[in-house]
C-alpha positions as YAML, in Angstrom:
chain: A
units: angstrom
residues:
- id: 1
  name: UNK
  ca: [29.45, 41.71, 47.95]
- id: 2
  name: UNK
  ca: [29.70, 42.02, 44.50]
- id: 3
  name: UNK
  ca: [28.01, 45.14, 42.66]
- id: 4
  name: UNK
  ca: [24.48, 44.18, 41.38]
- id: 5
  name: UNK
  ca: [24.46, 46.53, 38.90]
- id: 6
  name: UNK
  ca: [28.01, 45.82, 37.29]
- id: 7
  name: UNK
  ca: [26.23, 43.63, 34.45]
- id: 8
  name: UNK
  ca: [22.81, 43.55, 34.03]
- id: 9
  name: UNK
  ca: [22.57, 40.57, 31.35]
- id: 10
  name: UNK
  ca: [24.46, 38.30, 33.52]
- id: 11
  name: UNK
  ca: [22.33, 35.56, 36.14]
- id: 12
  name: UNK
  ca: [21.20, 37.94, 39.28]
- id: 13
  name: UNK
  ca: [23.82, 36.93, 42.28]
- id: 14
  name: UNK
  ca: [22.43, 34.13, 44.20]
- id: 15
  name: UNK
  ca: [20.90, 35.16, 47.83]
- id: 16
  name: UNK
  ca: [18.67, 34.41, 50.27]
- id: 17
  name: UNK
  ca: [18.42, 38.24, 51.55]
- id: 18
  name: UNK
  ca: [15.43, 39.38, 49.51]
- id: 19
  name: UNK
  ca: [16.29, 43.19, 49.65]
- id: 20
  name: UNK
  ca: [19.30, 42.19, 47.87]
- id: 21
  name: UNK
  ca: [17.73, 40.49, 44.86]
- id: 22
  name: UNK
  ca: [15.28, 43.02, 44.58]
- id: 23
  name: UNK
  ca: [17.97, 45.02, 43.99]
- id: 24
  name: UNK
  ca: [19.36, 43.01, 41.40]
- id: 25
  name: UNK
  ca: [15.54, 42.75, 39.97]
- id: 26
  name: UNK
  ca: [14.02, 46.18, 39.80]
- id: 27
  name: UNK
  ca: [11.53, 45.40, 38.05]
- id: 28
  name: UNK
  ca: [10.27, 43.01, 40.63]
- id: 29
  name: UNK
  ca: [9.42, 46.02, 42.81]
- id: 30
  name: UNK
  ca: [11.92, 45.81, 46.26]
- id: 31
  name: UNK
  ca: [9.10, 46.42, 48.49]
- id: 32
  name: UNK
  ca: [6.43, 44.35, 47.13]
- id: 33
  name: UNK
  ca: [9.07, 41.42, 46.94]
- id: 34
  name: UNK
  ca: [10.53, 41.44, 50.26]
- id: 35
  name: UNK
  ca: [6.96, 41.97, 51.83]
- id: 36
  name: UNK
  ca: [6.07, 38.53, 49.97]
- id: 37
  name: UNK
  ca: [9.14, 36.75, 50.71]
- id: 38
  name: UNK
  ca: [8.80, 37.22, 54.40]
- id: 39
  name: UNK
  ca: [5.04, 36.30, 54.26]
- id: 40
  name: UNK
  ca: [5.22, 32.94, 56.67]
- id: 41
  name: UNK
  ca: [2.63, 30.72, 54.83]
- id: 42
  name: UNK
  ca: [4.08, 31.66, 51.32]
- id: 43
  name: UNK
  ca: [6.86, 29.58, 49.48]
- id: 44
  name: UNK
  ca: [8.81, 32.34, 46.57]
- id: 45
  name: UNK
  ca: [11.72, 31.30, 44.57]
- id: 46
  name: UNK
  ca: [12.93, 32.73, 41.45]
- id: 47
  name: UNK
  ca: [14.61, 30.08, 38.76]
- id: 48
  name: UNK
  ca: [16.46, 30.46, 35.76]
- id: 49
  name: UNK
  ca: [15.58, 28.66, 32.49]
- id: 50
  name: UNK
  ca: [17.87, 25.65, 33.53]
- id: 51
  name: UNK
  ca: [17.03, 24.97, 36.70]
- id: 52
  name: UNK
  ca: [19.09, 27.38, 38.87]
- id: 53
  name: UNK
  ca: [17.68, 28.56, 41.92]
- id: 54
  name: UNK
  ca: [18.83, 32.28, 42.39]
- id: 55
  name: UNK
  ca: [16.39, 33.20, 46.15]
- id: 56
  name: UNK
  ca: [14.47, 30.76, 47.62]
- id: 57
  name: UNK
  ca: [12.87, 31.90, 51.18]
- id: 58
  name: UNK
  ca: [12.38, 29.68, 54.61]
- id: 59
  name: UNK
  ca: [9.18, 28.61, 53.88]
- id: 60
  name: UNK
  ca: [9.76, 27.37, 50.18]
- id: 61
  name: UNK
  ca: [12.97, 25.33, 51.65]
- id: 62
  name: UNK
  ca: [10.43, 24.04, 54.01]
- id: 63
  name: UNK
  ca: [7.63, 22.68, 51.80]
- id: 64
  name: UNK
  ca: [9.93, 20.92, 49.34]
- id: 65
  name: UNK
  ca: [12.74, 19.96, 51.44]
- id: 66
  name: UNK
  ca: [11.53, 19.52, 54.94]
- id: 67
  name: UNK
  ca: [10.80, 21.46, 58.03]
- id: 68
  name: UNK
  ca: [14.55, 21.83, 59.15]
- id: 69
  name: UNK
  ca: [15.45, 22.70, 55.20]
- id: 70
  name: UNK
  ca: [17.18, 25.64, 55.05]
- id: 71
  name: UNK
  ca: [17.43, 28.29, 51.41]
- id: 72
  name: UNK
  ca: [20.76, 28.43, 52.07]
- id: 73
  name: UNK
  ca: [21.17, 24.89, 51.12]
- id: 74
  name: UNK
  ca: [19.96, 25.41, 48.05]
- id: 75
  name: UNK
  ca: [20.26, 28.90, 46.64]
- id: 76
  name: UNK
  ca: [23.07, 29.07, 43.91]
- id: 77
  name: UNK
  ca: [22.27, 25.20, 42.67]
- id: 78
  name: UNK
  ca: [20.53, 23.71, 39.93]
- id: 79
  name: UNK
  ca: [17.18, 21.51, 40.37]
- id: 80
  name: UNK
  ca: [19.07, 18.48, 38.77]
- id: 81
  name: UNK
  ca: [21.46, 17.80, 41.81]
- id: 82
  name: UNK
  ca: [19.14, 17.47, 44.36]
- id: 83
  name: UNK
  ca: [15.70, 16.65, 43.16]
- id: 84
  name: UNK
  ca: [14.65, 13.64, 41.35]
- id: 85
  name: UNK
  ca: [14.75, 13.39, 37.33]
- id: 86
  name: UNK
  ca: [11.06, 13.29, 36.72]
- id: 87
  name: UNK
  ca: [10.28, 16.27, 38.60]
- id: 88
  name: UNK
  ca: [13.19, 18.33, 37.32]
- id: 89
  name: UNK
  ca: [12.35, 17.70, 33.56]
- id: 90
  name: UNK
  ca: [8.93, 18.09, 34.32]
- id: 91
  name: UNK
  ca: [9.56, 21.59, 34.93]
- id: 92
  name: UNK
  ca: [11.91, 22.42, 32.52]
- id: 93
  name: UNK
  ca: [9.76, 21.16, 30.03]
- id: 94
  name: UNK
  ca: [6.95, 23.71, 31.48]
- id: 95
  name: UNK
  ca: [9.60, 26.58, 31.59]
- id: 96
  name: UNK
  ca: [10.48, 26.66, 28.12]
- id: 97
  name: UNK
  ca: [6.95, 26.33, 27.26]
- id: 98
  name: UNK
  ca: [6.01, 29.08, 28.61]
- id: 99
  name: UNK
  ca: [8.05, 31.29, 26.97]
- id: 100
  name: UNK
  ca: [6.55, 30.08, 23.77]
- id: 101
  name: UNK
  ca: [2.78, 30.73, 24.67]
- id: 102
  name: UNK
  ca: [3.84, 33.75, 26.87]
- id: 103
  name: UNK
  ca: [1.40, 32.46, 29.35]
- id: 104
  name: UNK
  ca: [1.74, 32.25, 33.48]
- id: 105
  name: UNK
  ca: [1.00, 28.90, 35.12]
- id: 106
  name: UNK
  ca: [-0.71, 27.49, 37.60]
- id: 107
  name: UNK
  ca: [0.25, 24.09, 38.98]
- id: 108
  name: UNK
  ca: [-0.78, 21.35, 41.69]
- id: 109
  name: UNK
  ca: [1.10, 18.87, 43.27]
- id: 110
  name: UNK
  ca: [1.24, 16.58, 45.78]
- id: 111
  name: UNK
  ca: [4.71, 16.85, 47.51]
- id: 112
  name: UNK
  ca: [5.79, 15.50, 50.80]
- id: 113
  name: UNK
  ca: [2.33, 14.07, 51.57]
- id: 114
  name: UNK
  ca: [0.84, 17.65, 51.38]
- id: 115
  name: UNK
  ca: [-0.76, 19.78, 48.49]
- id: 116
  name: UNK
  ca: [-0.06, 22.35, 46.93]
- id: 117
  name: UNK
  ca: [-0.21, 25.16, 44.16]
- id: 118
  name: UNK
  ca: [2.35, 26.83, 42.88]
- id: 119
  name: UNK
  ca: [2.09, 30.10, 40.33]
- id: 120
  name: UNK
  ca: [4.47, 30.29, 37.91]
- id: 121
  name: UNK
  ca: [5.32, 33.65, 35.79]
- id: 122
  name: UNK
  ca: [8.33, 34.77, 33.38]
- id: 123
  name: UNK
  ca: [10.05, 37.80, 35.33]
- id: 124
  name: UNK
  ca: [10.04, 40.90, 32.31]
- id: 125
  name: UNK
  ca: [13.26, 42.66, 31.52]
- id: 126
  name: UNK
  ca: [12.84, 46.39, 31.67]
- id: 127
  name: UNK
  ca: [16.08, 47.76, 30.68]
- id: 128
  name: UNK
  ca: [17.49, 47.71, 27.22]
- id: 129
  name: UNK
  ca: [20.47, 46.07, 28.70]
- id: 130
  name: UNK
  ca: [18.75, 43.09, 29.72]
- id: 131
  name: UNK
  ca: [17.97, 42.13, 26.30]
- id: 132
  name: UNK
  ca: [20.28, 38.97, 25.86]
- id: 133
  name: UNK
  ca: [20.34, 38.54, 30.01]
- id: 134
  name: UNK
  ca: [18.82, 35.25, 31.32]
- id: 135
  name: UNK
  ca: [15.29, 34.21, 31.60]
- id: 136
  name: UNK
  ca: [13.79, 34.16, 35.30]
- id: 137
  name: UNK
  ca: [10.65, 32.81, 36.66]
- id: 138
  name: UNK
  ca: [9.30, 33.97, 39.70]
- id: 139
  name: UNK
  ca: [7.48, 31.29, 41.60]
- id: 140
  name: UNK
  ca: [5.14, 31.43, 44.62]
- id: 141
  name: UNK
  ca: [3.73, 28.41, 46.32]
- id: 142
  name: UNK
  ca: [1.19, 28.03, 48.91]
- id: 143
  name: UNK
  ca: [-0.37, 24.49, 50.97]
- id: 144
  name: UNK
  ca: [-3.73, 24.05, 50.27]
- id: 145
  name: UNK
  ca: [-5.06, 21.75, 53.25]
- id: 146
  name: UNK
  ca: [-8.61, 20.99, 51.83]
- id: 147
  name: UNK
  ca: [-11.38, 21.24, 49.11]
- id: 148
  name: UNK
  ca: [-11.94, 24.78, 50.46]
- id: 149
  name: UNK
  ca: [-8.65, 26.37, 50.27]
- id: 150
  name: UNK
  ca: [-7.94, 24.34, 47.20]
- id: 151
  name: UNK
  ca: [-11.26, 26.68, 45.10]
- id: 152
  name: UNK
  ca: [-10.36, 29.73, 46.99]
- id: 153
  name: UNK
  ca: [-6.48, 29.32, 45.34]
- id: 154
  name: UNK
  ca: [-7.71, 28.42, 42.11]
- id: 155
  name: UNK
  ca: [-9.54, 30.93, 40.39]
- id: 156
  name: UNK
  ca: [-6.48, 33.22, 39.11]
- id: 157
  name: UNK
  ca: [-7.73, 34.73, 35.66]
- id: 158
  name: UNK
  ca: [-5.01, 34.60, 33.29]
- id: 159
  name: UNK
  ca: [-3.36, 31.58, 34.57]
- id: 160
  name: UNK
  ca: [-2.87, 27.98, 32.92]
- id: 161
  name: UNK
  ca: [-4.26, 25.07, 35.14]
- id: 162
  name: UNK
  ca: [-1.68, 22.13, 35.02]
- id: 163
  name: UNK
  ca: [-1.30, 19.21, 37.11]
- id: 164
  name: UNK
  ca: [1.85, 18.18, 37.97]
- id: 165
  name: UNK
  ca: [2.56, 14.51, 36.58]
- id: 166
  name: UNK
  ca: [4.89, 13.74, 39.56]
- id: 167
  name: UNK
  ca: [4.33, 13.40, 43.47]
- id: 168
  name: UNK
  ca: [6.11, 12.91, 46.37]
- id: 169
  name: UNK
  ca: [3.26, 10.98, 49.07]
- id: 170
  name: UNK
  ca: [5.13, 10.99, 52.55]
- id: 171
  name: UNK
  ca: [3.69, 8.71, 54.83]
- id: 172
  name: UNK
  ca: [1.02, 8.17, 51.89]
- id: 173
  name: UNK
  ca: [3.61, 6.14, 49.93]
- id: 174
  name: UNK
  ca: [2.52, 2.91, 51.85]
- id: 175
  name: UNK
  ca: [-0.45, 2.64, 50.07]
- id: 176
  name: UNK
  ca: [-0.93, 0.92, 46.92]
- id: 177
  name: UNK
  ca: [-3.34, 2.73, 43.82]
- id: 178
  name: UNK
  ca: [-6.66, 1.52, 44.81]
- id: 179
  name: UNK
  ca: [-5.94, 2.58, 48.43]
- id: 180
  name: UNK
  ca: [-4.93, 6.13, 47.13]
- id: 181
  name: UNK
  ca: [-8.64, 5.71, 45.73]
- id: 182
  name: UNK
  ca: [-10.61, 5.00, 48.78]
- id: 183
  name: UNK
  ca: [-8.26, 6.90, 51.15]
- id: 184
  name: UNK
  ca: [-9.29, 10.10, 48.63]
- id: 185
  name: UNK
  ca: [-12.98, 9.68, 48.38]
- id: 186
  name: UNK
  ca: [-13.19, 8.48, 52.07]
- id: 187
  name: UNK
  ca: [-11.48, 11.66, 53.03]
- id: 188
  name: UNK
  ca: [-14.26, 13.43, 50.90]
- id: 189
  name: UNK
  ca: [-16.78, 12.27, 53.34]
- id: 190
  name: UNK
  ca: [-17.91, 9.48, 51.31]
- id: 191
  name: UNK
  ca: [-19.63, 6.59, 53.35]
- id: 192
  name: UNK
  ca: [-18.12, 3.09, 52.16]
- id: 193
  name: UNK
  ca: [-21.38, 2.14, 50.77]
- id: 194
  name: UNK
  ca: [-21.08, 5.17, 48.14]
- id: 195
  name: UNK
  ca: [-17.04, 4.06, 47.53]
- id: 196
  name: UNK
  ca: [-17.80, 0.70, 46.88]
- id: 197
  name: UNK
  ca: [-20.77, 2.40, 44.15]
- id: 198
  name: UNK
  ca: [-18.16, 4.55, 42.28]
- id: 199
  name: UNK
  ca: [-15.02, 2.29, 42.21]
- id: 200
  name: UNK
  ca: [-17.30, -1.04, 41.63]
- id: 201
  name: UNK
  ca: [-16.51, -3.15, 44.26]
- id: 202
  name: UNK
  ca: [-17.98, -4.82, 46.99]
- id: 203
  name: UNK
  ca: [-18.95, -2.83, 50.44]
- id: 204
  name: UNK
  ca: [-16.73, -5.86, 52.00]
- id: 205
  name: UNK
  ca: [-13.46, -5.23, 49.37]
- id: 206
  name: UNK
  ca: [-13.40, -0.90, 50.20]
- id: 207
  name: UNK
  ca: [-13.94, -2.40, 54.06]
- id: 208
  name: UNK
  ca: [-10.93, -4.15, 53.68]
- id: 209
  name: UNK
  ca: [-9.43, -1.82, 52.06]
- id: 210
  name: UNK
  ca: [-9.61, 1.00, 54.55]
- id: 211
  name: UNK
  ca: [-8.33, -1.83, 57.46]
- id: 212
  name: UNK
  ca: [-4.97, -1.96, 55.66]
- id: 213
  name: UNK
  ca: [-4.92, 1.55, 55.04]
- id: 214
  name: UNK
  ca: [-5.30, 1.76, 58.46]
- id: 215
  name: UNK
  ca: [-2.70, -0.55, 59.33]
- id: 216
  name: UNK
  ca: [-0.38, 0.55, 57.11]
- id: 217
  name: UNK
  ca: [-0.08, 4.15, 58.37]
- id: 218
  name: UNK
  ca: [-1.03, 3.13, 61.65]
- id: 219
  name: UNK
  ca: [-3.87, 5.53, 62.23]
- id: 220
  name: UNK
  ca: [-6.78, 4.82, 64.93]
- id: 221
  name: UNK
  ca: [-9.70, 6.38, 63.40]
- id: 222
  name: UNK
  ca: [-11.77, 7.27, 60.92]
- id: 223
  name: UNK
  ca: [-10.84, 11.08, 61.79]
- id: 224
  name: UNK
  ca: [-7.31, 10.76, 61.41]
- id: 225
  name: UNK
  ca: [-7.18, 8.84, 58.03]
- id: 226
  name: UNK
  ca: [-9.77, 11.87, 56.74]
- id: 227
  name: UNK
  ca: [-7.21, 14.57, 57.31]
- id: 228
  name: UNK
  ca: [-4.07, 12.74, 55.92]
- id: 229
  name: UNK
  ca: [-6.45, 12.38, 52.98]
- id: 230
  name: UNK
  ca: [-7.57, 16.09, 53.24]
- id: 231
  name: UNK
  ca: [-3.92, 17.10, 53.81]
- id: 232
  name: UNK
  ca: [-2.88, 15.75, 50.75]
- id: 233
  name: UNK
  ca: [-5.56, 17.05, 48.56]
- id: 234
  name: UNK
  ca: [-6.46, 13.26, 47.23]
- id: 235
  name: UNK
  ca: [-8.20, 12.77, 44.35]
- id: 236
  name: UNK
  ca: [-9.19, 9.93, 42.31]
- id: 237
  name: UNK
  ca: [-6.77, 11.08, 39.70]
- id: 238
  name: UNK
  ca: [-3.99, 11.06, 42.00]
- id: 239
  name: UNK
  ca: [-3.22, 7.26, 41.88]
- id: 240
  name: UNK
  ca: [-2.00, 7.20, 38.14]
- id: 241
  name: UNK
  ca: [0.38, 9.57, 39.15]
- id: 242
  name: UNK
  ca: [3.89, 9.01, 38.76]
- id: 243
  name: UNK
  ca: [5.63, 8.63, 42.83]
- id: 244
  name: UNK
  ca: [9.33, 10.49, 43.44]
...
């Protein structure tokens, strides 16, 4: 293994052994890094400017790749070869911003039919040496599976709220922009009398609309279709988004 500390400016080796990057990264603190990285319900991945993933842990890999997704896969490449154009400039776009209004992010998205929120910071050099090295971004990601968890995420002083223009539905993808409507304020509890008052339509037209929302992702009851909704985080702003 090569020596981390042969040349600081250069991009930090790529790895999926968190001790090692720390290493790399001492200003990320070792311990407080690897103790996050191995935290089971917590996705961490440090980026360059351009895309390149330098760590990614299991559970990132896993809640934008798929439960068998390993970091290995994708430690050492770049955003643009394996996810989709929209989502990659997206992204960019948002890096390079921030390192105009010096400002961490916080951003939602819908991905794989679940939601989430991930914070976003610009990693600061330390040593002189680092001056001209790359610019990193640490990111840390975490499902939020309803309302609740969504409020008890958001309130990080010092962050930017941003919602992601992209999403990725899963299973969700069957549905069509007005279902994405109901589905969400069904899922909210909503009775179809009080849909059919807030999207202006006939108690008969959201009826029909939740049997084919039904059909189509071939749920049998009312309880089911509320947590693929609650899942997913659905809101009435969600249908204009653009689908990856």
């Amino acid at each position: 293994m090569p020596d981390a500390t042969s040349n600081p400016a250069e991009t930090p080796q790529p790895t999926t052994d968190p001790g090692f990057l720390a290493s790399q990264l001492p200003q990320v603190g070792q311990a407080t890094f690897a103790a996050l990285a191995s935290e089971p319900s917590t996705g961490v991945g440090i980026i360059t400017l351009d895309g390149q993933v330098v760590y990614l842990n299991e559970q990132a890999a896993r809640i934008f790749h798929g439960d068998e997704a390993k970091p290995a896969e994708y430690v050492g490449r770049f955003w643009r070869d394996y996810m989709p154009e929209e989502w990659v400039s997206e992204r960019l776009r948002m890096l390079r911003a921030m390192l105009i209004h010096d400002k961490p992010v916080l951003m939602r998205t819908i991905w794989r039919g679940f939601q989430h929120f991930t914070w976003i910071t610009r990693i600061e050099r330390e040593a002189e040496a680092d001056a001209n090295g790359p610019e990193l971004f640490l990111t840390i990601t975490r499902r939020a599976a309803s309302d609740e968890e969504a409020e008890q995420l958001r309130p990080t002083t010092g962050f930017e709220e941003v919602e992601s223009g992209v999403m990725r539905l899963g299973k969700l993808d069957a549905l069509s922009p007005r279902e994405l409507e109901v589905i969400a304020l069904l899922g909210q509890g909503l009775t179809v009398k009080e849909v059919a008052s807030i999207l202006h339509r006939s108690e008969k037209t959201i009826d029909n609309h939740r049997t084919h929302i039904h059909e189509k992702l071939r749920l049998g009851d009312r309880v089911a279709l509320a947590e693929i909704a609650r899942r997913a985080g659905l809101t009435l702003g969600d249908s204009a988004r653009t689908r990856v």
